[in-house]
Amino acid sequence: MSAAELYSTYLLSNYAPPAITLARGVGSRVWDEAGKSYLDFCGGIAVNSLGHSHPKWVAAVCKQAGILAHTSNLFRHEGQGKLAERLVRYAGGSGKMFFCNSGTEANEALLKLARLHGCRKSGGKEGVAHEVIVAGNAFHGRTFGAMAATPQEKIQHGFRPMLPGICVAELNNLASFEALMSDKTAAVLLEPVQGESGLTVATPEFLRGLRALCDRHNALLMFDEIQCGMGRTGKMFGFQNAGVSPDAFSLAKGIAGGFPMGAIWAASGNSDLFTPGSHGSTFAGNPLACAAALAVLDVYEEENLLEKVTARTPGWHAALREAAGKSNGVITGVRGVGYMSGLALNEAPAPFVAKLREAGLLSVPAGNNVIRLLPPLNATPEELAESAEIVGRVFADKA
């Protein structure tokens, strides 16, 4: 049976049928089973931060697999401590980490942290300060807590009733958040750059105002950095573009370069809220995952990838805007920050995602009218230019 037949026969139909079967990848490129090459600016949906088969990443994973792959958290291993130290250093040098296996698990941990803070805020009483304020069109995951914090009908339909205590305000509208603040508020959970819903950026002024608002109401400010974190915006964490310090944030996707991993960081004043037995995970932070993540950080530092994202973004965005000018108005703008960017359209994105794929560029839709372009952080200037050339050619044909 072909891969398509195996998928159709033996896998649940919770995903739309994939258009192609990928066979291998090197750097920014992948090849399908027929041998056709594609420039991969889908990147496993912002996961493949080093592209495919980076030799340092491959060597680290292979070496660790032959030494010690899994231990559980009943025992220590050196890699988890080293990874936590390095991530804490990037977060400013204080606070502590918790590791898990995915983005939605990381956000579940944040929601539990919010409940624990609310209990502390209420003098030990449960269920009083339990509310979490999120932004409209947010995407925080598909498990029940994270899904409740994702106020989108397409995500929640069929699964109600949702977890109680989630309040929805308007992104970049500080007054709408302030109107929902009360003694019941435990935390605010926010994406500094909304990814799945269309690459909408939270403004620095809004984030700074939200920090002050949370301070006044003794509420945690928690950032979902699952997609915009790990260097994708040119800073290690997206909130650093605004110069704002959260109380906690989540990570996943690019953290381990393709190996499943998630994490949260909690500031020193909140890291003691989790106590032995209050949270856990069997696979979390195992030696294999930590080796992959440490290799990612090594490459970031050795190849100066954050600096390269910052330096190369303006030219890439300029080339995309030039390509947009050939679309006869179908592309209405270039959105996002750094290598978390996209094309805003005045039409549905799916047909154009297919046309770009046929032309050799893999991308991913976002929201109702945006195509995301998520190159690896080590994409070359030539590959960035190639992506813009393909965009220009495909949309010029449409025009």
mmCIF file of C-alpha atoms in Angstrom:
data_model
loop_
_atom_site.group_PDB
_atom_site.id
_atom_site.type_symbol
_atom_site.label_atom_id
_atom_site.label_comp_id
_atom_site.label_asym_id
_atom_site.label_seq_id
_atom_site.Cartn_x
_atom_site.Cartn_y
_atom_site.Cartn_z
ATOM 1 C CA MET A 1 0.000 0.000 0.000
ATOM 2 C CA SER A 2 1.146 3.549 -0.701
ATOM 3 C CA ALA A 3 1.594 6.049 2.112
ATOM 4 C CA ALA A 4 -1.651 7.746 1.041
ATOM 5 C CA GLU A 5 -3.519 4.429 1.201
ATOM 6 C CA LEU A 6 -2.051 3.576 4.600
ATOM 7 C CA TYR A 7 -3.098 6.971 5.947
ATOM 8 C CA SER A 8 -6.610 6.611 4.557
ATOM 9 C CA THR A 9 -7.039 3.092 5.900
ATOM 10 C CA TYR A 10 -5.434 3.250 9.336
ATOM 11 C CA LEU A 11 -5.386 6.860 10.596
ATOM 12 C CA LEU A 12 -8.209 8.898 12.058
ATOM 13 C CA SER A 13 -9.545 11.576 9.732
ATOM 14 C CA ASN A 14 -8.887 14.515 12.048
ATOM 15 C CA TYR A 15 -6.518 16.017 9.458
ATOM 16 C CA ALA A 16 -7.319 16.974 5.898
ATOM 17 C CA PRO A 17 -5.661 14.441 3.559
ATOM 18 C CA PRO A 18 -2.057 15.578 2.915
ATOM 19 C CA ALA A 19 -1.390 16.640 -0.673
ATOM 20 C CA ILE A 20 2.070 15.077 -0.938
ATOM 21 C CA THR A 21 4.244 12.478 0.786
ATOM 22 C CA LEU A 22 7.614 13.802 1.918
ATOM 23 C CA ALA A 23 10.567 11.415 1.792
ATOM 24 C CA ARG A 24 13.634 13.346 2.971
ATOM 25 C CA GLY A 25 14.983 16.784 3.761
ATOM 26 C CA VAL A 26 18.296 18.635 3.901
ATOM 27 C CA GLY A 27 18.594 22.205 5.116
ATOM 28 C CA SER A 28 15.735 24.329 3.797
ATOM 29 C CA ARG A 29 14.670 21.753 1.206
ATOM 30 C CA VAL A 30 12.554 18.612 1.167
ATOM 31 C CA TRP A 31 11.827 16.028 -1.520
ATOM 32 C CA ASP A 32 8.632 14.117 -2.093
ATOM 33 C CA GLU A 33 8.395 10.411 -2.914
ATOM 34 C CA ALA A 34 8.566 11.224 -6.627
ATOM 35 C CA GLY A 35 11.808 13.141 -6.171
ATOM 36 C CA LYS A 36 10.396 16.652 -6.608
ATOM 37 C CA SER A 37 12.206 19.309 -4.552
ATOM 38 C CA TYR A 38 10.495 21.995 -2.461
ATOM 39 C CA LEU A 39 11.742 25.004 -0.531
ATOM 40 C CA ASP A 40 10.302 24.234 2.909
ATOM 41 C CA PHE A 41 8.960 27.449 4.436
ATOM 42 C CA CYS A 42 6.335 25.516 6.366
ATOM 43 C CA GLY A 43 9.050 24.028 8.542
ATOM 44 C CA GLY A 44 6.791 21.582 10.345
ATOM 45 C CA ILE A 45 4.737 24.660 11.346
ATOM 46 C CA ALA A 46 7.666 26.631 12.824
ATOM 47 C CA VAL A 47 9.272 23.541 14.363
ATOM 48 C CA ASN A 48 12.310 22.929 12.170
ATOM 49 C CA SER A 49 14.330 25.871 13.426
ATOM 50 C CA LEU A 50 17.546 24.478 11.897
ATOM 51 C CA GLY A 51 15.884 23.081 8.800
ATOM 52 C CA HIS A 52 16.305 19.392 8.070
ATOM 53 C CA SER A 53 19.173 17.072 9.010
ATOM 54 C CA HIS A 54 21.516 19.701 10.437
ATOM 55 C CA PRO A 55 24.703 17.691 11.044
ATOM 56 C CA LYS A 56 25.272 18.953 14.588
ATOM 57 C CA TRP A 57 21.670 18.186 15.563
ATOM 58 C CA VAL A 58 21.790 14.730 13.953
ATOM 59 C CA ALA A 59 25.078 13.912 15.675
ATOM 60 C CA ALA A 60 23.794 14.999 19.090
ATOM 61 C CA VAL A 61 20.569 12.968 18.811
ATOM 62 C CA CYS A 62 22.355 9.868 17.498
ATOM 63 C CA LYS A 63 25.031 10.054 20.184
ATOM 64 C CA GLN A 64 22.505 10.461 23.004
ATOM 65 C CA ALA A 65 20.311 7.638 21.649
ATOM 66 C CA GLY A 66 23.259 5.314 22.045
ATOM 67 C CA ILE A 67 23.969 6.401 25.627
ATOM 68 C CA LEU A 68 20.722 7.060 27.512
ATOM 69 C CA ALA A 69 17.397 7.861 25.840
ATOM 70 C CA HIS A 70 14.859 8.009 28.677
ATOM 71 C CA THR A 71 14.912 7.987 32.463
ATOM 72 C CA SER A 72 11.609 9.534 33.685
ATOM 73 C CA ASN A 73 11.786 12.348 36.220
ATOM 74 C CA LEU A 74 12.282 9.925 39.080
ATOM 75 C CA PHE A 75 15.984 10.366 38.350
ATOM 76 C CA ARG A 76 18.289 13.211 37.331
ATOM 77 C CA HIS A 77 20.290 13.437 34.147
ATOM 78 C CA GLU A 78 22.825 16.057 33.222
ATOM 79 C CA GLY A 79 21.147 17.299 30.047
ATOM 80 C CA GLN A 80 17.969 18.594 31.666
ATOM 81 C CA GLY A 81 19.850 20.705 34.159
ATOM 82 C CA LYS A 82 22.124 22.136 31.470
ATOM 83 C CA LEU A 83 19.204 22.983 29.208
ATOM 84 C CA ALA A 84 17.268 24.639 32.022
ATOM 85 C CA GLU A 85 20.296 26.755 32.939
ATOM 86 C CA ARG A 86 20.773 27.974 29.374
ATOM 87 C CA LEU A 87 17.111 28.836 28.841
ATOM 88 C CA VAL A 88 16.931 30.646 32.180
ATOM 89 C CA ARG A 89 19.985 32.634 31.118
ATOM 90 C CA TYR A 90 18.204 33.687 27.916
ATOM 91 C CA ALA A 91 15.175 34.657 30.012
ATOM 92 C CA GLY A 92 17.265 37.045 32.100
ATOM 93 C CA GLY A 93 19.138 34.846 34.535
ATOM 94 C CA SER A 94 16.485 34.024 37.134
ATOM 95 C CA GLY A 95 13.389 31.850 37.369
ATOM 96 C CA LYS A 96 13.005 28.128 36.757
ATOM 97 C CA MET A 97 11.946 25.756 33.966
ATOM 98 C CA PHE A 98 9.495 22.869 33.641
ATOM 99 C CA PHE A 99 9.746 20.600 30.596
ATOM 100 C CA CYS A 100 6.944 18.770 28.816
ATOM 101 C CA ASN A 101 6.275 17.323 25.362
ATOM 102 C CA SER A 102 4.263 19.840 23.328
ATOM 103 C CA GLY A 103 2.897 23.347 23.140
ATOM 104 C CA THR A 104 -0.561 22.517 24.372
ATOM 105 C CA GLU A 105 0.957 20.739 27.394
ATOM 106 C CA ALA A 106 3.065 23.807 28.110
ATOM 107 C CA ASN A 107 -0.030 26.001 28.077
ATOM 108 C CA GLU A 108 -1.865 23.545 30.321
ATOM 109 C CA ALA A 109 0.994 23.997 32.779
ATOM 110 C CA LEU A 110 0.579 27.779 32.544
ATOM 111 C CA LEU A 111 -3.144 27.459 33.257
ATOM 112 C CA LYS A 112 -2.384 25.315 36.305
ATOM 113 C CA LEU A 113 0.180 27.895 37.419
ATOM 114 C CA ALA A 114 -2.513 30.560 37.102
ATOM 115 C CA ARG A 115 -4.889 28.544 39.296
ATOM 116 C CA LEU A 116 -2.172 28.085 41.916
ATOM 117 C CA HIS A 117 -1.457 31.814 41.873
ATOM 118 C CA GLY A 118 -5.175 32.542 42.196
ATOM 119 C CA CYS A 119 -5.359 30.286 45.227
ATOM 120 C CA ARG A 120 -2.407 32.149 46.760
ATOM 121 C CA LYS A 121 -3.989 35.497 45.880
ATOM 122 C CA SER A 122 -7.196 34.446 47.663
ATOM 123 C CA GLY A 123 -5.434 33.434 50.842
ATOM 124 C CA GLY A 124 -5.563 29.719 50.078
ATOM 125 C CA LYS A 125 -9.173 29.603 48.908
ATOM 126 C CA GLU A 126 -9.749 27.612 45.726
ATOM 127 C CA GLY A 127 -12.121 28.762 42.999
ATOM 128 C CA VAL A 128 -12.141 32.454 43.934
ATOM 129 C CA ALA A 129 -9.403 34.031 41.789
ATOM 130 C CA HIS A 130 -9.547 31.500 38.953
ATOM 131 C CA GLU A 131 -10.226 33.559 35.809
ATOM 132 C CA VAL A 132 -7.750 33.844 32.946
ATOM 133 C CA ILE A 133 -8.157 36.584 30.345
ATOM 134 C CA VAL A 134 -7.168 35.733 26.759
ATOM 135 C CA ALA A 135 -7.317 37.629 23.477
ATOM 136 C CA GLY A 136 -9.880 37.093 20.764
ATOM 137 C CA ASN A 137 -8.674 34.849 17.917
ATOM 138 C CA ALA A 138 -5.993 33.366 20.179
ATOM 139 C CA PHE A 139 -4.714 29.851 19.640
ATOM 140 C CA HIS A 140 -3.287 28.106 22.700
ATOM 141 C CA GLY A 141 -3.823 24.438 21.894
ATOM 142 C CA ARG A 142 -6.317 21.595 21.627
ATOM 143 C CA THR A 143 -6.373 19.908 25.039
ATOM 144 C CA PHE A 144 -9.305 20.932 27.202
ATOM 145 C CA GLY A 145 -7.724 23.760 29.161
ATOM 146 C CA ALA A 146 -5.819 25.165 26.189
ATOM 147 C CA MET A 147 -8.860 24.714 23.945
ATOM 148 C CA ALA A 148 -11.011 26.705 26.362
ATOM 149 C CA ALA A 149 -8.396 29.471 26.099
ATOM 150 C CA THR A 150 -8.701 29.346 22.282
ATOM 151 C CA PRO A 151 -11.880 31.350 21.543
ATOM 152 C CA GLN A 152 -12.434 30.043 18.027
ATOM 153 C CA GLU A 153 -15.598 28.224 16.970
ATOM 154 C CA LYS A 154 -13.708 25.865 14.649
ATOM 155 C CA ILE A 155 -11.594 24.693 17.606
ATOM 156 C CA GLN A 156 -14.297 24.458 20.293
ATOM 157 C CA HIS A 157 -17.236 23.170 18.256
ATOM 158 C CA GLY A 158 -18.427 19.776 19.415
ATOM 159 C CA PHE A 159 -16.409 19.769 22.644
ATOM 160 C CA ARG A 160 -18.419 22.045 24.930
ATOM 161 C CA PRO A 161 -18.831 22.664 27.824
ATOM 162 C CA MET A 162 -15.443 24.313 28.070
ATOM 163 C CA LEU A 163 -13.288 24.743 31.161
ATOM 164 C CA PRO A 164 -14.869 27.625 33.101
ATOM 165 C CA GLY A 165 -13.113 30.849 33.997
ATOM 166 C CA ILE A 166 -11.826 31.976 30.588
ATOM 167 C CA CYS A 167 -12.608 35.603 29.668
ATOM 168 C CA VAL A 168 -12.016 37.056 26.205
ATOM 169 C CA ALA A 169 -10.754 40.569 25.487
ATOM 170 C CA GLU A 170 -9.542 42.315 22.319
ATOM 171 C CA LEU A 171 -5.887 42.187 21.333
ATOM 172 C CA ASN A 172 -4.160 45.597 21.426
ATOM 173 C CA ASN A 173 -7.138 47.102 23.274
ATOM 174 C CA LEU A 174 -5.946 47.645 26.830
ATOM 175 C CA ALA A 175 -9.301 49.008 27.970
ATOM 176 C CA SER A 176 -11.021 45.751 27.020
ATOM 177 C CA PHE A 177 -8.627 43.812 29.267
ATOM 178 C CA GLU A 178 -8.996 46.324 32.090
ATOM 179 C CA ALA A 179 -12.787 45.992 31.926
ATOM 180 C CA LEU A 180 -12.493 42.267 32.683
ATOM 181 C CA MET A 181 -10.001 42.598 35.534
ATOM 182 C CA SER A 182 -11.367 41.877 39.026
ATOM 183 C CA ASP A 183 -10.554 40.066 42.233
ATOM 184 C CA LYS A 184 -11.418 36.890 40.315
ATOM 185 C CA THR A 185 -8.580 37.400 37.820
ATOM 186 C CA ALA A 186 -5.642 35.039 38.230
ATOM 187 C CA ALA A 187 -3.759 35.735 35.009
ATOM 188 C CA VAL A 188 -3.632 37.031 31.462
ATOM 189 C CA LEU A 189 -2.468 34.593 28.752
ATOM 190 C CA LEU A 190 -1.378 36.128 25.453
ATOM 191 C CA GLU A 191 0.576 35.411 22.258
ATOM 192 C CA PRO A 192 2.996 38.289 21.545
ATOM 193 C CA VAL A 193 2.441 37.396 17.894
ATOM 194 C CA GLN A 194 -0.736 35.484 17.078
ATOM 195 C CA GLY A 195 0.322 32.770 14.666
ATOM 196 C CA GLU A 196 -2.513 30.424 13.730
ATOM 197 C CA SER A 197 -5.091 33.186 13.461
ATOM 198 C CA GLY A 198 -3.171 35.368 11.029
ATOM 199 C CA LEU A 199 0.155 36.815 12.265
ATOM 200 C CA THR A 200 -1.274 39.682 14.292
ATOM 201 C CA VAL A 201 1.388 41.412 16.388
ATOM 202 C CA ALA A 202 0.736 42.704 19.912
ATOM 203 C CA THR A 203 2.123 46.239 20.013
ATOM 204 C CA PRO A 204 4.902 47.119 22.481
ATOM 205 C CA GLU A 205 2.701 49.831 24.014
ATOM 206 C CA PHE A 206 -0.102 47.343 24.600
ATOM 207 C CA LEU A 207 2.212 44.762 26.186
ATOM 208 C CA ARG A 208 3.746 47.376 28.476
ATOM 209 C CA GLY A 209 0.288 48.555 29.484
ATOM 210 C CA LEU A 210 -0.763 44.980 30.153
ATOM 211 C CA ARG A 211 2.276 44.505 32.402
ATOM 212 C CA ALA A 212 1.248 47.510 34.490
ATOM 213 C CA LEU A 213 -2.374 46.364 34.567
ATOM 214 C CA CYS A 214 -1.461 42.890 35.821
ATOM 215 C CA ASP A 215 0.773 44.419 38.493
ATOM 216 C CA ARG A 216 -2.095 46.577 39.772
ATOM 217 C CA HIS A 217 -4.441 43.601 40.019
ATOM 218 C CA ASN A 218 -1.940 41.010 41.297
ATOM 219 C CA ALA A 219 -2.488 38.901 38.176
ATOM 220 C CA LEU A 220 0.148 36.890 36.354
ATOM 221 C CA LEU A 221 1.188 38.065 32.896
ATOM 222 C CA MET A 222 1.801 34.868 30.920
ATOM 223 C CA PHE A 223 3.016 34.753 27.324
ATOM 224 C CA ASP A 224 2.476 31.937 24.848
ATOM 225 C CA GLU A 225 5.824 31.825 23.032
ATOM 226 C CA ILE A 226 5.177 28.482 21.386
ATOM 227 C CA GLN A 227 5.419 29.819 17.842
ATOM 228 C CA CYS A 228 7.027 33.246 18.208
ATOM 229 C CA GLY A 229 9.692 32.047 20.654
ATOM 230 C CA MET A 230 13.063 30.397 20.096
ATOM 231 C CA GLY A 231 14.415 33.123 17.833
ATOM 232 C CA ARG A 232 11.718 33.273 15.193
ATOM 233 C CA THR A 233 11.269 37.050 15.579
ATOM 234 C CA GLY A 234 15.010 37.785 15.838
ATOM 235 C CA LYS A 235 14.918 37.747 19.648
ATOM 236 C CA MET A 236 15.066 34.515 21.580
ATOM 237 C CA PHE A 237 11.569 35.250 22.910
ATOM 238 C CA GLY A 238 8.988 37.380 21.155
ATOM 239 C CA PHE A 239 8.144 39.486 24.190
ATOM 240 C CA GLN A 240 11.730 40.739 24.256
ATOM 241 C CA ASN A 241 10.935 42.912 21.244
ATOM 242 C CA ALA A 242 8.723 44.991 23.542
ATOM 243 C CA GLY A 243 11.101 45.049 26.512
ATOM 244 C CA VAL A 244 8.455 43.503 28.784
ATOM 245 C CA SER A 245 9.088 40.902 31.493
ATOM 246 C CA PRO A 246 6.342 38.286 32.010
ATOM 247 C CA ASP A 247 5.663 36.213 35.100
ATOM 248 C CA ALA A 248 5.718 33.025 33.053
ATOM 249 C CA PHE A 249 5.847 31.878 29.443
ATOM 250 C CA SER A 250 5.510 28.716 27.388
ATOM 251 C CA LEU A 251 7.786 27.281 24.695
ATOM 252 C CA ALA A 252 7.590 24.410 22.215
ATOM 253 C CA LYS A 253 7.833 24.022 18.417
ATOM 254 C CA GLY A 254 11.391 25.140 17.587
ATOM 255 C CA ILE A 255 12.888 24.427 21.013
ATOM 256 C CA ALA A 256 14.287 21.013 20.008
ATOM 257 C CA GLY A 257 14.489 21.423 16.239
ATOM 258 C CA GLY A 258 11.999 18.688 15.381
ATOM 259 C CA PHE A 259 12.094 16.508 18.476
ATOM 260 C CA PRO A 260 8.808 16.776 20.452
ATOM 261 C CA MET A 261 9.343 19.095 23.405
ATOM 262 C CA GLY A 262 7.644 21.885 25.332
ATOM 263 C CA ALA A 263 8.547 23.960 28.359
ATOM 264 C CA ILE A 264 7.469 26.743 30.651
ATOM 265 C CA TRP A 265 9.563 29.327 32.467
ATOM 266 C CA ALA A 266 8.273 30.804 35.707
ATOM 267 C CA ALA A 267 9.747 33.857 37.409
ATOM 268 C CA SER A 268 11.343 33.458 40.816
ATOM 269 C CA GLY A 269 8.278 34.733 42.672
ATOM 270 C CA ASN A 270 6.088 32.091 41.063
ATOM 271 C CA SER A 271 8.364 29.115 40.492
ATOM 272 C CA ASP A 272 7.637 27.796 43.991
ATOM 273 C CA LEU A 273 3.907 27.428 43.235
ATOM 274 C CA PHE A 274 4.482 23.964 41.808
ATOM 275 C CA THR A 275 5.401 21.524 44.576
ATOM 276 C CA PRO A 276 6.222 17.793 44.420
ATOM 277 C CA GLY A 277 3.212 15.947 43.045
ATOM 278 C CA SER A 278 1.389 19.032 41.741
ATOM 279 C CA HIS A 279 2.363 18.460 38.114
ATOM 280 C CA GLY A 280 4.412 16.048 36.056
ATOM 281 C CA SER A 281 4.973 14.122 32.836
ATOM 282 C CA THR A 282 6.507 10.742 32.069
ATOM 283 C CA PHE A 283 8.482 11.688 28.970
ATOM 284 C CA ALA A 284 9.189 15.329 29.792
ATOM 285 C CA GLY A 285 12.759 16.557 29.524
ATOM 286 C CA ASN A 286 14.227 13.144 28.832
ATOM 287 C CA PRO A 287 17.884 12.840 27.772
ATOM 288 C CA LEU A 288 17.091 12.508 24.063
ATOM 289 C CA ALA A 289 14.872 15.602 23.949
ATOM 290 C CA CYS A 290 17.358 17.651 25.949
ATOM 291 C CA ALA A 291 20.240 16.621 23.697
ATOM 292 C CA ALA A 292 18.246 17.814 20.685
ATOM 293 C CA ALA A 293 17.402 21.134 22.346
ATOM 294 C CA LEU A 294 20.969 21.728 23.516
ATOM 295 C CA ALA A 295 22.179 21.126 19.957
ATOM 296 C CA VAL A 296 19.682 23.724 18.719
ATOM 297 C CA LEU A 297 21.040 26.307 21.168
ATOM 298 C CA ASP A 298 24.616 25.409 20.233
ATOM 299 C CA VAL A 299 23.898 26.073 16.558
ATOM 300 C CA TYR A 300 22.043 29.303 17.341
ATOM 301 C CA GLU A 301 25.110 30.590 19.160
ATOM 302 C CA GLU A 302 27.807 29.186 16.854
ATOM 303 C CA GLU A 303 26.094 30.414 13.675
ATOM 304 C CA ASN A 304 24.754 33.687 15.163
ATOM 305 C CA LEU A 305 21.263 32.831 13.966
ATOM 306 C CA LEU A 306 19.377 35.460 15.969
ATOM 307 C CA GLU A 307 21.564 38.178 14.488
ATOM 308 C CA LYS A 308 21.085 36.733 11.006
ATOM 309 C CA VAL A 309 17.295 36.700 11.347
ATOM 310 C CA THR A 310 17.370 40.350 12.399
ATOM 311 C CA ALA A 311 19.759 41.347 9.623
ATOM 312 C CA ARG A 312 18.079 39.406 6.807
ATOM 313 C CA THR A 313 14.430 40.124 7.593
ATOM 314 C CA PRO A 314 14.242 43.654 6.101
ATOM 315 C CA GLY A 315 15.565 42.537 2.709
ATOM 316 C CA TRP A 316 13.319 39.470 2.638
ATOM 317 C CA HIS A 317 10.230 41.486 3.561
ATOM 318 C CA ALA A 318 11.106 44.076 0.925
ATOM 319 C CA ALA A 319 11.340 41.308 -1.679
ATOM 320 C CA LEU A 320 7.977 39.915 -0.541
ATOM 321 C CA ARG A 321 6.398 43.372 -0.814
ATOM 322 C CA GLU A 322 7.825 43.687 -4.319
ATOM 323 C CA ALA A 323 6.296 40.310 -5.167
ATOM 324 C CA ALA A 324 2.994 41.474 -3.686
ATOM 325 C CA GLY A 325 3.045 44.396 -6.083
ATOM 326 C CA LYS A 326 2.772 41.926 -8.970
ATOM 327 C CA SER A 327 -0.421 40.333 -7.624
ATOM 328 C CA ASN A 328 -2.920 42.923 -8.881
ATOM 329 C CA GLY A 329 -4.081 43.523 -5.331
ATOM 330 C CA VAL A 330 -4.605 39.880 -4.333
ATOM 331 C CA ILE A 331 -1.806 40.251 -1.751
ATOM 332 C CA THR A 332 -2.764 43.184 0.453
ATOM 333 C CA GLY A 333 0.336 43.251 2.636
ATOM 334 C CA VAL A 334 3.227 41.482 4.339
ATOM 335 C CA ARG A 335 2.563 40.678 8.005
ATOM 336 C CA GLY A 336 4.406 39.379 11.041
ATOM 337 C CA VAL A 337 7.872 39.742 12.535
ATOM 338 C CA GLY A 338 11.182 38.198 11.488
ATOM 339 C CA TYR A 339 10.851 34.661 10.167
ATOM 340 C CA MET A 340 7.265 34.443 11.416
ATOM 341 C CA SER A 341 5.872 36.271 8.431
ATOM 342 C CA GLY A 342 3.131 35.976 5.904
ATOM 343 C CA LEU A 343 1.090 37.318 3.049
ATOM 344 C CA ALA A 344 -2.282 38.903 3.762
ATOM 345 C CA LEU A 345 -4.749 38.181 0.959
ATOM 346 C CA ASN A 346 -8.159 39.410 -0.091
ATOM 347 C CA GLU A 347 -9.096 35.818 -0.917
ATOM 348 C CA ALA A 348 -9.001 32.481 0.899
ATOM 349 C CA PRO A 349 -5.416 31.218 1.279
ATOM 350 C CA ALA A 350 -5.851 27.488 0.591
ATOM 351 C CA PRO A 351 -5.847 27.646 -3.241
ATOM 352 C CA PHE A 352 -2.702 29.784 -3.181
ATOM 353 C CA VAL A 353 -0.967 27.468 -0.720
ATOM 354 C CA ALA A 354 -1.581 24.721 -3.297
ATOM 355 C CA LYS A 355 -0.279 26.886 -6.172
ATOM 356 C CA LEU A 356 2.857 27.783 -4.214
ATOM 357 C CA ARG A 357 3.424 24.103 -3.465
ATOM 358 C CA GLU A 358 3.083 23.233 -7.147
ATOM 359 C CA ALA A 359 5.688 25.927 -7.855
ATOM 360 C CA GLY A 360 8.069 24.442 -5.284
ATOM 361 C CA LEU A 361 7.403 26.469 -2.106
ATOM 362 C CA LEU A 362 5.792 24.927 0.986
ATOM 363 C CA SER A 363 3.790 27.320 3.153
ATOM 364 C CA VAL A 364 0.915 27.091 5.626
ATOM 365 C CA PRO A 365 -2.387 29.006 5.889
ATOM 366 C CA ALA A 366 -3.234 31.127 8.910
ATOM 367 C CA GLY A 367 -6.672 32.441 9.795
ATOM 368 C CA ASN A 368 -9.047 33.247 6.974
ATOM 369 C CA ASN A 369 -6.771 35.217 4.669
ATOM 370 C CA VAL A 370 -3.066 34.791 5.460
ATOM 371 C CA ILE A 371 -0.319 32.510 4.141
ATOM 372 C CA ARG A 372 2.442 31.907 6.669
ATOM 373 C CA LEU A 373 6.077 31.672 5.605
ATOM 374 C CA LEU A 374 8.188 30.062 8.329
ATOM 375 C CA PRO A 375 11.729 29.495 7.044
ATOM 376 C CA PRO A 376 14.395 27.840 9.182
ATOM 377 C CA LEU A 377 16.483 30.360 11.063
ATOM 378 C CA ASN A 378 19.524 29.336 9.031
ATOM 379 C CA ALA A 379 17.879 29.878 5.642
ATOM 380 C CA THR A 380 20.334 31.573 3.289
ATOM 381 C CA PRO A 381 19.739 34.970 1.656
ATOM 382 C CA GLU A 382 19.487 33.120 -1.664
ATOM 383 C CA GLU A 383 16.720 30.860 -0.314
ATOM 384 C CA LEU A 384 14.815 33.828 1.087
ATOM 385 C CA ALA A 385 15.103 35.557 -2.289
ATOM 386 C CA GLU A 386 13.950 32.369 -4.022
ATOM 387 C CA SER A 387 10.825 32.241 -1.871
ATOM 388 C CA ALA A 388 9.933 35.809 -2.854
ATOM 389 C CA GLU A 389 10.571 35.023 -6.524
ATOM 390 C CA ILE A 390 8.190 32.057 -6.379
ATOM 391 C CA VAL A 391 5.546 34.181 -4.647
ATOM 392 C CA GLY A 392 5.874 36.858 -7.313
ATOM 393 C CA ARG A 393 5.634 34.333 -10.140
ATOM 394 C CA VAL A 394 2.604 32.488 -8.707
ATOM 395 C CA PHE A 395 0.624 35.621 -7.926
ATOM 396 C CA ALA A 396 1.563 37.332 -11.176
ATOM 397 C CA ASP A 397 0.049 34.330 -12.955
ATOM 398 C CA LYS A 398 -3.115 34.837 -10.910
ATOM 399 C CA ALA A 399 -3.214 38.539 -11.738
#
